[in-house]
Amino acid sequence: MAAINQDNRGLRLIVRYAVLTLIAIIFIFPVLFMVMSSFKPNLQLLRDTSSLRAFLPVGDISLDNYYDAFRRAPIGLFVFNSVLVTGVTVLLSLFFCSLAAFSFVYLNWKGRDLALTIIIATLIIPFETIAIPLLLFVSKLPWIGLEGIEIGWLDSYHVQIIPWIADGLTVFLFVQYFKDLPGELIEACRVEGASWWQIYVKVVMPLSGPVIATAAILKFLVMYNQYLWPLIVVQQETYRPVLVGLQYFFQLNITWGEIMAYLTIVTIPVLAIYLVLQRAFIASIASTGVKG
Amino acid sequence: MKLGTTLGAALVASVSWASMAAAQTELSLWYHGAGNEAESTALQLIIDDFNASQSDYTVVVESFPQESYNDSVVAAALAGNLPDILDVDGPVMPNWAWAGYLQPLDINEGVIENFLDGPKGYWGGELYSIGFWDAAIAMMSRQSTLDALGLRTPTIDSPWTGDEFMAALDAAKASGDYDFALDLGMPWTGEWYPYAFSPFLQSFGGDIVDRSSYATAEGALNGDAAMAFGNWWQSLFADGYAPGTSQDPADRDTGFIDGKYAFSWNGNWAALGALEAHDDVLFLPAPDFGNGSYIGAASWQFGVAATSENAEGASAFIEFALQDNYLANFSNVTGLIPATSTAAAMTDNYAEGGALEVFFGLSEAQALVRPVTPGYVVFAKVFEKALADIANGADVADTLDAAADEINADIEANSGYGH
């Protein structure tokens, strides 16, 4: 009987690993295709798409596509722009949205519930519907720059950052998480004479690692994949992000190998962030049930 | 004394330089060629020469990716942030002129007298834009294919009739040597459909819209001629002559070279690649289905923004750029068709005996601009959908009627688009 159970357990393990391996392969194949194709000349790449050769480093392999991709577009600049805009936005978003959530959960003020309802309701509004009004708005806003006061935010980093700092989802995530923190702890701090700011900085935020990781990753993905907004507010190459830069490769004769090389390069920051935050990311999914 | 003189001279020199710099007006130019090194270099050469040729203006270029260029321009127009000079795709020009993004060009029209029709952008009787080049489509095949199938070689003066064309497809299909007789490029969605396929409709005697008034598509897109076109179009796919909308995009790029198709309806931009693969490639004229042989025309052109405060300088730059040597240089680096025969004679590919000479002749003889109306940007999408639906088996009459109704509704919603 014990032997039979042992066999069943072994069989279950084999089946489980087979299924997991299959799923892993399904998810890894597009990435594998991208990376392998980035080393192949255009004609070979297109011909290989009809066979498993598409996923293998076979045939005429070289770094030519990478060389040509760097010649075609200022990739370093685009990656820098995206990383800068994304990084600053994520940090500011974590700060302001968590502060807002803190206020909604712990402070008593008139209209609090209505304000929270309105903020959460913004989740159902697609960005595309407000893109043009927002464009008209930011194009008329003043900004104090190095040359004094200027009118209009277009062609800048801040036009890509400021409108994206606050968003309903991040506030909602923090609100939900803060609600689950023990209220007694906050009350004890107040009794001991701690200010709200001290409670926010020294008690609540240090306990909020999982939700910070979740919110940071979700915001990172949104910001790093920005396309429509920078397309309409940025006219100068100096400020263009990676996804707008991808369009540089769609010419009359499309060079797919260069596109794959470009995509491989711009994927590196995403993989790096994932590897750094991998543990927190998995923990946050387990604790919040939110998927990226 | 000597030091004083030197300092004085230096002061005068710096003031002169400063005042010269102050007197120079910057002209901003937006171009759709970001990522295209050859085009950018050719354009920069013109800009450098223009800037050096006079002291009133300095042109500064900002390049945009072609795929998203129109969206960037429309957004900039809304935000009041257009440049002085911008380039515009030929069929889109009437829309931008009608929407108030462009103003008429103030150039000596004698300069463009010998230009091909395609690069000249007229709207409402006025010249709004002018291009350095045009593009053309041909029916690509190989001499060895025509010989093996026993087909005569059509010429610009004597293109295949519709019956001859179908006989050629039948012969290719019957030979069993090809996956399909004809490659139409069905995976190239978007502007390719109206650009490449509406000339077939026009050859049948129909059109996307009634060009005599631009007030309706009734009769043009769903009349007898259009019905004949629609039935023929559907038969290409239903009878197995051509792969439909599910055609593998990779096959579109390499299928003809690999011998999967006997004929390929493709542009001059793909011609050199085909010639590199096979030295007997032919570029045949569009068939004549009864009302003439047509191919699409009008590519990217330059215009002046309506908001430009330096329209005189902007027009001066555009006129400066229309010199044959620049047109020829652009053609040499891009492979596109130069706008004049004199420039063509200066190019590697389009001069007499050049590998692509036939495309200049096709542009000259068969080019027909797409409907010159602000509504074209909408009509093109309606037409594309109708053709895709018919290719996928939709009822021809119902589809064309619905398309005509949709275009008519759009014309009405826009109060006739200013015609």
XYZ file of C-alpha atoms in Angstrom:
711
model
C 0.000 0.000 0.000
C 2.816 2.360 0.928
C 4.535 1.495 -2.356
C 1.376 2.333 -4.318
C 1.085 5.725 -2.526
C 4.724 6.365 -3.219
C 4.156 5.584 -6.921
C 1.104 7.871 -7.051
C 3.048 10.652 -5.449
C 5.869 10.220 -7.957
C 3.403 10.143 -10.848
C 1.646 13.263 -9.587
C 4.988 15.019 -9.345
C 5.885 14.030 -12.902
C 2.525 15.207 -14.239
C 2.757 18.425 -12.257
C 6.244 19.198 -13.543
C 5.255 18.258 -17.081
C 2.327 20.689 -16.967
C 4.422 23.423 -15.362
C 7.185 22.899 -17.914
C 4.654 23.120 -20.732
C 3.241 26.353 -19.332
C 6.751 27.739 -18.859
C 7.595 26.878 -22.462
C 4.438 28.605 -23.714
C 5.392 31.757 -21.827
C 9.082 31.639 -22.682
C 8.640 30.962 -26.427
C 7.784 34.524 -27.470
C 10.795 35.808 -25.545
C 12.972 33.080 -27.028
C 11.693 33.927 -30.510
C 12.461 37.594 -29.936
C 16.009 36.973 -28.728
C 16.872 34.345 -31.368
C 15.395 36.430 -34.191
C 17.479 39.392 -33.107
C 20.579 37.530 -34.304
C 19.241 36.542 -37.736
C 19.134 38.392 -41.073
C 15.676 39.467 -42.222
C 15.082 36.879 -44.936
C 16.222 33.991 -42.758
C 14.145 35.256 -39.855
C 10.980 35.323 -41.992
C 11.659 31.897 -43.471
C 12.344 30.386 -40.048
C 8.947 31.478 -38.733
C 7.341 28.413 -40.295
C 9.461 25.955 -38.293
C 11.045 25.347 -34.914
C 14.193 26.961 -36.288
C 12.553 30.233 -35.237
C 13.435 29.388 -31.628
C 16.959 28.160 -32.256
C 20.244 29.989 -32.829
C 20.819 28.378 -36.215
C 21.819 29.655 -39.642
C 23.519 32.962 -40.232
C 23.912 34.280 -36.680
C 25.465 37.687 -35.975
C 25.145 40.915 -34.004
C 24.454 42.918 -37.176
C 20.868 43.682 -36.168
C 22.050 45.232 -32.918
C 24.619 47.314 -34.761
C 21.993 48.473 -37.282
C 19.402 49.118 -34.579
C 21.770 51.438 -32.743
C 22.463 53.233 -36.013
C 18.762 53.643 -36.751
C 17.655 55.051 -33.413
C 19.207 56.621 -30.304
C 18.304 53.599 -28.213
C 20.333 54.643 -25.192
C 18.490 57.949 -25.070
C 15.088 56.279 -25.347
C 15.878 53.765 -22.597
C 17.257 56.548 -20.390
C 14.120 58.634 -20.938
C 11.815 55.741 -20.128
C 13.768 54.691 -17.055
C 13.922 58.291 -15.804
C 10.244 59.036 -16.377
C 9.203 55.657 -14.997
C 11.469 55.794 -11.955
C 10.493 59.313 -10.916
C 6.802 58.663 -11.501
C 6.854 55.438 -9.500
C 8.571 57.086 -6.529
C 6.292 60.124 -6.533
C 3.247 57.947 -7.038
C 4.116 55.720 -4.083
C 4.584 58.771 -1.892
C 1.511 60.783 -2.841
C -0.903 57.888 -3.278
C 0.090 56.309 0.032
C -0.307 59.705 1.729
C -3.758 60.050 0.198
C -4.676 56.536 1.299
C -3.352 57.243 4.789
C -5.610 60.263 4.964
C -8.619 58.272 3.774
C -8.067 55.476 6.276
C -6.836 57.208 9.421
C -7.945 60.838 9.320
C -11.485 62.016 9.826
C -12.470 64.808 7.512
C -15.673 65.925 5.869
C -16.374 64.419 2.455
C -13.752 61.716 2.889
C -15.908 58.845 1.669
C -17.235 60.839 -1.283
C -13.710 61.831 -2.315
C -12.546 58.223 -2.119
C -15.544 57.070 -4.153
C -14.775 59.641 -6.831
C -11.110 58.652 -6.954
C -11.946 54.969 -7.272
C -14.575 55.766 -9.899
C -11.824 57.179 -12.108
C -10.662 53.588 -12.602
C -13.452 53.013 -15.094
C -12.472 55.955 -17.315
C -10.165 54.849 -20.157
C -7.208 57.162 -20.610
C -7.975 57.526 -24.318
C -11.162 59.420 -23.477
C -9.345 62.107 -21.531
C -6.138 62.257 -23.580
C -7.168 65.192 -25.772
C -8.676 67.359 -22.982
C -5.577 66.636 -20.910
C -3.359 67.596 -23.859
C -5.181 70.922 -24.235
C -4.886 71.473 -20.488
C -1.157 70.813 -20.144
C -0.388 72.804 -23.278
C -1.676 75.921 -21.490
C -0.141 75.357 -18.060
C 2.731 77.539 -16.859
C 6.067 76.087 -15.807
C 9.047 77.674 -14.166
C 12.093 76.520 -16.086
C 15.699 77.628 -16.439
C 14.622 80.450 -18.722
C 11.887 81.743 -16.418
C 8.153 81.169 -16.668
C 7.062 79.328 -19.795
C 3.562 78.567 -20.964
C 2.897 74.984 -21.941
C 4.342 71.741 -20.670
C 4.828 70.081 -24.044
C 8.211 68.607 -24.942
C 9.459 67.933 -21.442
C 9.962 65.202 -18.888
C 7.517 66.715 -16.420
C 4.614 66.495 -18.884
C 5.222 62.746 -18.983
C 5.480 62.453 -15.194
C 3.105 64.781 -13.359
C -0.225 63.687 -14.907
C 0.597 60.077 -13.999
C 1.646 60.498 -10.375
C -1.766 60.077 -8.810
C -4.088 57.327 -9.921
C -7.106 55.587 -8.486
C -5.681 52.075 -8.559
C -2.612 52.905 -6.490
C -4.683 54.824 -3.939
C -7.141 51.943 -3.796
C -4.376 49.377 -3.222
C -2.935 51.398 -0.342
C -6.368 52.034 1.169
C -7.188 48.330 1.153
C -3.840 47.439 2.682
C -3.925 50.160 5.360
C -7.397 49.043 6.418
C -5.974 45.623 7.278
C -3.229 46.998 9.509
C -4.087 46.650 13.222
C -5.955 49.783 14.339
C -4.755 49.266 17.893
C -1.221 49.944 16.794
C -2.143 53.338 15.354
C -4.195 54.198 18.433
C -1.296 53.240 20.697
C 1.020 55.517 18.735
C -1.436 58.409 19.042
C -1.736 57.807 22.797
C 2.051 57.907 23.028
C 1.961 61.322 21.370
C 3.165 60.447 17.863
C 2.154 62.875 15.138
C 0.294 61.608 12.049
C 3.400 62.221 9.987
C 5.490 60.125 12.389
C 2.916 57.351 12.258
C 2.932 57.446 8.456
C 6.729 57.424 8.172
C 7.750 55.235 11.075
C 4.848 52.815 11.529
C 2.564 52.444 8.542
C 5.007 52.580 5.621
C 7.556 50.188 7.158
C 4.713 47.657 7.519
C 3.575 48.122 3.899
C 6.303 46.327 1.960
C 4.011 44.004 -0.052
C 1.630 46.741 -1.200
C 4.522 49.058 -2.030
C 6.016 46.314 -4.217
C 2.673 45.646 -5.897
C 1.949 49.295 -6.548
C 5.510 49.917 -7.752
C 5.451 47.036 -10.220
C 2.019 47.908 -11.598
C 3.027 51.536 -11.982
C 6.341 50.566 -13.520
C 4.619 48.479 -16.184
C 2.145 51.260 -16.999
C 4.849 53.892 -17.239
C 7.459 51.863 -19.097
C 4.833 50.915 -21.691
C 3.638 54.487 -22.250
C 2.859 55.196 -25.888
C -0.162 57.400 -26.583
C 0.586 60.143 -24.076
C 4.231 60.753 -24.997
C 3.259 60.479 -28.649
C 0.964 63.475 -28.404
C 2.841 65.631 -25.884
C 6.427 65.108 -27.007
C 7.572 66.366 -30.380
C 11.305 66.414 -29.724
C 13.373 63.269 -30.008
C 15.234 64.328 -26.855
C 12.282 63.296 -24.672
C 10.929 60.261 -26.530
C 10.476 56.983 -24.618
C 11.130 53.440 -25.826
C 7.741 52.531 -27.254
C 7.520 55.638 -29.415
C 11.095 54.826 -30.436
C 9.946 51.408 -31.618
C 8.145 53.169 -34.459
C 11.528 54.170 -35.905
C 11.846 50.618 -37.181
C 8.628 50.484 -39.197
C 9.818 51.692 -42.580
C 8.628 50.735 -46.065
C 10.823 47.647 -45.940
C 10.471 46.476 -42.361
C 13.627 45.003 -40.893
C 12.226 42.548 -38.377
C 15.658 41.519 -37.119
C 16.380 45.083 -36.009
C 12.967 45.289 -34.359
C 13.718 42.129 -32.399
C 17.119 43.500 -31.406
C 15.502 46.727 -30.223
C 12.837 44.856 -28.278
C 15.465 42.653 -26.673
C 17.400 45.717 -25.535
C 14.399 47.591 -24.155
C 13.205 44.480 -22.344
C 16.381 44.354 -20.279
C 15.285 47.038 -17.751
C 11.992 45.207 -17.242
C 13.779 41.908 -16.581
C 16.258 43.650 -14.287
C 13.453 45.187 -12.224
C 11.692 41.845 -12.059
C 14.821 40.032 -10.926
C 15.472 42.641 -8.232
C 11.885 42.639 -6.977
C 11.138 38.982 -7.761
C 10.697 37.905 -4.147
C 8.571 40.914 -3.206
C 6.572 40.577 -6.422
C 5.617 36.968 -5.717
C 4.890 37.786 -2.093
C 2.708 40.710 -3.119
C 0.702 38.589 -5.538
C 0.173 36.044 -2.769
C -0.892 38.707 -0.271
C -2.962 41.037 -2.457
C -4.201 38.725 -5.172
C -3.334 41.370 -7.782
C -1.661 40.247 -10.986
C 0.559 42.405 -13.149
C 46.332 102.318 -29.276
C 46.925 99.025 -31.021
C 45.157 97.148 -28.230
C 42.281 99.612 -28.421
C 41.950 99.075 -32.163
C 41.983 95.316 -31.771
C 39.375 95.444 -29.029
C 37.260 97.796 -31.101
C 37.440 95.486 -34.105
C 36.542 92.514 -31.931
C 33.575 94.420 -30.535
C 32.334 95.382 -33.993
C 32.763 91.784 -35.164
C 30.857 90.372 -32.223
C 28.054 92.884 -32.621
C 27.856 92.025 -36.333
C 27.703 88.290 -35.606
C 25.160 88.853 -32.882
C 22.959 91.012 -35.065
C 23.251 88.518 -37.949
C 22.225 85.721 -35.615
C 19.382 87.822 -34.282
C 18.228 88.617 -37.816
C 18.056 84.951 -38.775
C 14.588 83.519 -38.269
C 14.377 79.889 -37.291
C 12.058 77.791 -39.425
C 10.969 74.566 -37.783
C 10.442 71.597 -40.086
C 8.735 68.335 -39.147
C 9.515 65.268 -41.152
C 8.154 61.721 -41.028
C 11.490 59.965 -41.616
C 12.840 59.235 -38.120
C 14.756 55.982 -38.209
C 15.520 56.315 -41.903
C 19.144 57.355 -41.956
C 19.356 57.718 -45.722
C 16.343 60.032 -45.950
C 17.500 62.072 -42.987
C 20.905 62.571 -44.573
C 19.391 63.607 -47.904
C 17.041 66.063 -46.212
C 19.819 67.469 -44.035
C 21.888 68.115 -47.154
C 19.104 70.311 -48.563
C 18.690 72.092 -45.229
C 22.414 72.756 -44.927
C 22.559 74.113 -48.478
C 19.509 76.320 -47.918
C 20.853 77.667 -44.633
C 24.156 78.474 -46.319
C 22.490 80.039 -49.361
C 20.905 82.964 -47.535
C 21.063 84.765 -44.221
C 17.383 85.349 -43.404
C 16.339 81.882 -42.255
C 17.695 78.816 -40.535
C 15.765 75.609 -41.032
C 15.842 73.178 -38.121
C 14.400 69.701 -38.621
C 12.628 67.463 -36.125
C 12.016 63.933 -37.373
C 9.109 61.731 -36.335
C 8.458 58.017 -36.866
C 6.254 57.580 -39.918
C 3.815 55.190 -38.250
C 2.744 57.753 -35.672
C 3.510 60.965 -37.547
C -0.087 61.898 -38.402
C -1.179 61.465 -34.787
C 1.663 63.698 -33.629
C 0.714 66.411 -36.119
C -2.984 66.320 -35.253
C -2.150 66.507 -31.534
C 0.206 69.418 -32.155
C -2.442 71.204 -34.204
C -4.904 70.852 -31.328
C -2.328 72.200 -28.900
C -1.422 75.064 -31.227
C 2.102 73.772 -31.573
C 2.598 73.192 -35.302
C 5.958 73.941 -36.936
C 6.510 76.231 -39.938
C 7.058 73.467 -42.487
C 5.671 69.951 -42.282
C 5.428 67.035 -44.599
C 2.129 65.374 -45.285
C 1.055 62.202 -47.023
C -0.510 63.181 -50.352
C -4.014 61.757 -49.844
C -4.183 63.208 -46.324
C -3.284 66.728 -47.472
C -6.858 67.852 -48.354
C -7.960 66.915 -44.841
C -5.224 68.966 -43.215
C -5.881 71.890 -45.549
C -9.624 71.715 -44.861
C -8.996 71.408 -41.109
C -6.908 74.552 -41.209
C -3.521 72.993 -40.510
C -2.013 74.095 -43.833
C -1.937 77.242 -45.908
C -1.460 77.444 -49.696
C 2.136 77.327 -50.886
C 3.582 80.561 -52.159
C 6.011 79.207 -54.733
C 6.624 79.873 -58.398
C 4.450 77.206 -60.015
C 6.620 77.361 -63.103
C 9.126 75.370 -61.069
C 6.763 72.393 -60.869
C 5.448 72.436 -64.418
C 7.397 69.329 -65.375
C 6.576 67.446 -62.150
C 4.658 64.186 -62.207
C 1.002 64.654 -61.213
C 1.318 62.532 -58.070
C 3.675 64.814 -56.115
C 1.542 67.926 -56.747
C -0.896 68.510 -53.905
C -3.810 70.642 -55.064
C -6.901 71.278 -52.981
C -9.639 73.741 -53.830
C -7.689 74.878 -56.862
C -4.647 75.878 -54.827
C -1.295 74.216 -54.367
C -0.898 73.202 -50.730
C 1.926 70.712 -50.919
C 4.611 69.430 -53.220
C 6.624 66.233 -53.098
C 10.133 65.294 -54.111
C 9.113 61.843 -55.273
C 6.294 59.438 -55.976
C 5.861 55.724 -55.515
C 4.414 53.258 -58.006
C 3.055 49.740 -58.041
C 3.633 47.102 -60.671
C 2.649 43.517 -61.288
C 5.911 41.769 -60.556
C 6.652 38.566 -62.378
C 9.594 36.875 -64.086
C 10.378 36.520 -67.770
C 10.916 32.809 -67.190
C 7.405 32.614 -65.703
C 5.789 34.319 -68.682
C 7.748 32.088 -71.076
C 6.836 28.918 -69.233
C 3.159 29.878 -69.153
C 3.169 31.050 -72.780
C 2.080 34.602 -71.950
C 2.780 37.762 -73.891
C 4.679 40.482 -72.085
C 2.345 43.428 -71.501
C 3.651 46.987 -71.924
C 2.535 50.402 -70.749
C 1.103 51.064 -74.200
C -0.468 47.643 -74.384
C -1.259 46.319 -70.920
C -3.087 43.081 -70.353
C -6.836 43.296 -70.655
C -8.862 41.944 -67.770
C -9.424 38.710 -69.723
C -5.717 38.344 -70.481
C -4.896 38.899 -66.833
C -7.339 36.232 -65.699
C -5.992 33.895 -68.378
C -2.509 34.477 -66.962
C -3.749 33.636 -63.472
C -5.495 30.523 -64.818
C -2.306 29.404 -66.515
C -0.267 29.925 -63.368
C -2.837 28.099 -61.277
C -3.081 25.214 -63.730
C 0.692 24.802 -63.880
C 0.751 23.619 -60.262
C 4.123 25.294 -59.798
C 2.916 27.899 -57.325
C 1.148 28.021 -53.979
C -0.977 30.784 -55.457
C -0.990 32.528 -58.800
C -1.187 36.027 -57.342
C 0.109 37.749 -54.234
C -1.815 40.945 -53.488
C -0.232 41.761 -50.136
C -3.392 41.206 -48.140
C -1.618 41.320 -44.736
C -0.569 44.929 -45.408
C -3.604 46.541 -43.873
C -4.244 50.278 -43.661
C -3.490 52.610 -46.538
C -2.230 49.757 -48.702
C -5.809 48.675 -49.480
C -7.078 51.921 -51.039
C -3.664 52.758 -52.508
C -3.098 49.394 -54.140
C -6.613 48.115 -54.827
C -8.810 51.124 -55.600
C -7.069 51.453 -59.017
C -8.618 48.074 -59.922
C -12.029 49.489 -59.015
C -11.318 52.567 -61.118
C -10.223 50.393 -64.009
C -13.621 48.685 -63.825
C -15.236 52.128 -64.031
C -16.143 52.634 -60.385
C -14.544 54.691 -57.646
C -14.521 55.178 -53.887
C -16.580 58.343 -54.254
C -18.152 60.282 -57.091
C -15.316 62.636 -58.038
C -17.534 64.956 -60.072
C -19.086 66.339 -56.892
C -17.460 64.515 -53.956
C -20.946 64.659 -52.478
C -21.813 60.971 -52.615
C -20.439 57.458 -53.078
C -23.770 56.298 -54.470
C -23.282 54.777 -57.898
C -19.496 55.051 -57.737
C -18.900 52.475 -55.008
C -22.023 50.385 -55.487
C -23.010 50.814 -59.127
C -22.747 48.209 -61.874
C -19.029 48.778 -62.440
C -18.296 48.529 -58.728
C -20.388 45.358 -58.518
C -18.374 43.840 -61.357
C -15.213 44.777 -59.523
C -16.519 43.350 -56.238
C -17.452 40.031 -57.817
C -14.069 39.811 -59.537
C -12.313 40.701 -56.277
C -14.160 38.010 -54.372
C -13.418 35.428 -57.066
C -9.676 35.961 -56.637
C -9.931 34.428 -53.183
C -12.922 32.146 -53.570
C -11.414 30.499 -56.649
C -7.999 30.130 -55.075
C -6.042 32.576 -57.213
C -4.690 34.601 -54.269
C -4.224 34.126 -50.528
C -6.724 36.144 -48.500
C -6.496 38.235 -45.378
C -4.940 35.358 -43.467
C -1.860 35.368 -45.702
C 1.327 34.974 -43.696
C 3.064 38.385 -43.611
C 6.375 36.566 -44.029
C 5.125 35.147 -47.322
C 4.243 38.636 -48.456
C 7.855 39.626 -47.928
C 9.572 36.572 -49.350
C 6.926 34.498 -51.174
C 7.521 35.920 -54.637
C 11.288 35.618 -54.292
C 10.876 32.038 -53.057
C 8.701 31.117 -56.050
C 5.443 30.678 -54.148
C 3.611 33.187 -56.368
C 3.727 33.737 -60.119
C 2.669 37.372 -59.823
C 3.029 39.863 -57.025
C 1.293 43.247 -56.819
C 3.969 45.289 -55.105
C 5.644 48.681 -55.030
C 8.895 50.052 -56.385
C 10.325 49.932 -52.849
C 10.379 46.122 -53.118
C 11.772 46.064 -56.652
C 15.501 46.102 -55.960
C 15.174 43.226 -53.491
C 13.365 41.165 -56.119
C 16.004 41.994 -58.731
C 18.759 40.967 -56.367
C 17.116 37.562 -55.992
C 16.287 37.003 -59.686
C 17.748 38.896 -62.596
C 14.766 38.253 -64.882
C 12.163 40.030 -62.732
C 9.661 42.087 -64.723
C 7.579 45.026 -63.560
C 4.378 44.856 -65.554
C 1.698 47.549 -65.865
C -1.674 47.236 -64.167
C -4.232 45.306 -66.210
C -6.983 47.220 -67.979
C -10.420 46.021 -66.926
C -12.160 48.205 -69.460
C -11.676 51.766 -68.313
C -7.927 52.161 -68.418
C -4.927 50.957 -66.445
C -4.371 52.733 -63.167
C -2.035 52.690 -60.210
C -2.138 54.819 -57.080
C -0.191 58.058 -56.802
C 0.880 60.755 -54.352
C 3.360 60.117 -51.610
C 4.830 62.388 -48.938
C 4.872 66.106 -49.721
C 5.918 69.345 -48.047
C 3.556 72.122 -46.989
C 3.453 75.205 -44.790
C 1.501 75.246 -41.534
C -1.399 77.674 -41.383
C -0.074 79.011 -38.095
C 3.398 79.752 -39.448
C 4.416 83.368 -39.040
C 7.217 82.796 -41.511
C 5.284 81.464 -44.488
C 7.455 83.361 -46.936
C 10.618 81.720 -45.656
C 8.925 78.331 -45.416
C 7.814 78.520 -49.045
C 11.271 79.741 -50.037
C 12.799 76.638 -48.466
C 10.362 74.321 -50.233
C 11.001 75.989 -53.585
C 14.752 75.750 -52.972
C 14.413 72.031 -52.281
C 12.742 71.318 -55.624
C 15.983 71.428 -57.588
C 16.664 68.378 -59.712
C 19.920 67.530 -57.990
C 18.118 67.230 -54.633
C 15.270 65.206 -56.147
C 17.818 62.893 -57.736
C 19.795 62.537 -54.533
C 16.628 61.705 -52.596
C 15.765 59.074 -55.167
C 19.241 57.575 -55.060
C 19.176 57.109 -51.300
C 15.532 56.065 -50.923
C 14.898 54.192 -54.165
C 11.710 56.220 -54.717
C 10.711 57.769 -58.023
C 11.984 61.333 -58.559
C 9.303 63.908 -59.333
C 10.753 65.037 -62.672
C 12.118 63.306 -65.728
C 15.184 65.548 -65.648
C 15.918 64.420 -62.098
C 15.213 60.826 -63.095
C 17.916 61.123 -65.742
C 20.374 61.989 -62.967
C 19.574 58.916 -60.847
C 21.102 55.464 -60.740
C 17.841 53.535 -61.001
C 15.456 55.688 -63.038
C 17.776 56.982 -65.766
C 17.472 55.447 -69.222
C 18.472 51.823 -68.897
C 18.231 51.945 -65.090
C 16.899 48.948 -63.211
C 13.706 50.747 -62.173
C 13.200 52.967 -65.214
C 9.880 51.321 -65.963
C 8.412 52.675 -62.700
C 8.862 56.255 -63.852
C 6.956 55.366 -66.990
C 4.229 53.723 -64.923
C 3.906 56.807 -62.741
C 3.739 58.996 -65.802
C 1.203 56.901 -67.667
C -0.993 55.168 -65.102
C -0.900 57.184 -61.890
C -4.240 58.335 -60.538
C -4.337 60.243 -57.260
C -6.707 58.966 -54.633
C -9.927 60.979 -54.177
C -8.901 64.560 -53.444
C -11.192 65.292 -50.548
C -10.843 65.873 -46.807
C -13.102 62.887 -46.285
C -10.608 60.519 -47.873
C -9.091 59.629 -44.497
C -12.485 58.190 -43.506
C -13.404 56.770 -46.920
C -10.118 54.884 -47.037
C -10.943 52.981 -43.865
C -14.464 52.202 -45.076
C -13.075 50.964 -48.381
C -10.445 48.838 -46.650
C -13.046 47.151 -44.468
C -15.362 46.513 -47.405
C -12.600 44.880 -49.431
C -11.472 42.725 -46.532
C -15.068 41.645 -45.884
C -15.662 40.778 -49.541
C -12.400 38.850 -49.649
C -13.653 36.914 -46.633
C -16.895 36.003 -48.382
C -19.333 38.783 -47.482
C -22.152 39.480 -49.915
C -20.749 41.877 -52.512
C -23.846 44.009 -53.097
C -24.686 44.352 -49.402
C -21.117 45.208 -48.490
C -20.693 47.849 -51.164
C -24.105 49.355 -50.384
C -23.214 49.546 -46.712
C -19.855 51.123 -47.530
C -21.475 53.707 -49.783
C -24.036 54.513 -47.074
C -21.275 54.927 -44.488
C -19.327 57.288 -46.726
C -22.450 59.284 -47.533
C -23.274 59.593 -43.841
C -19.769 60.849 -43.154
C -19.988 63.417 -45.964
C -23.306 64.630 -44.572
C -21.974 64.749 -41.008
C -19.168 66.984 -42.217
C -21.398 69.238 -44.293
C -19.924 68.087 -47.567
C -16.293 68.637 -46.534
C -16.184 72.050 -48.135
C -16.744 70.927 -51.726
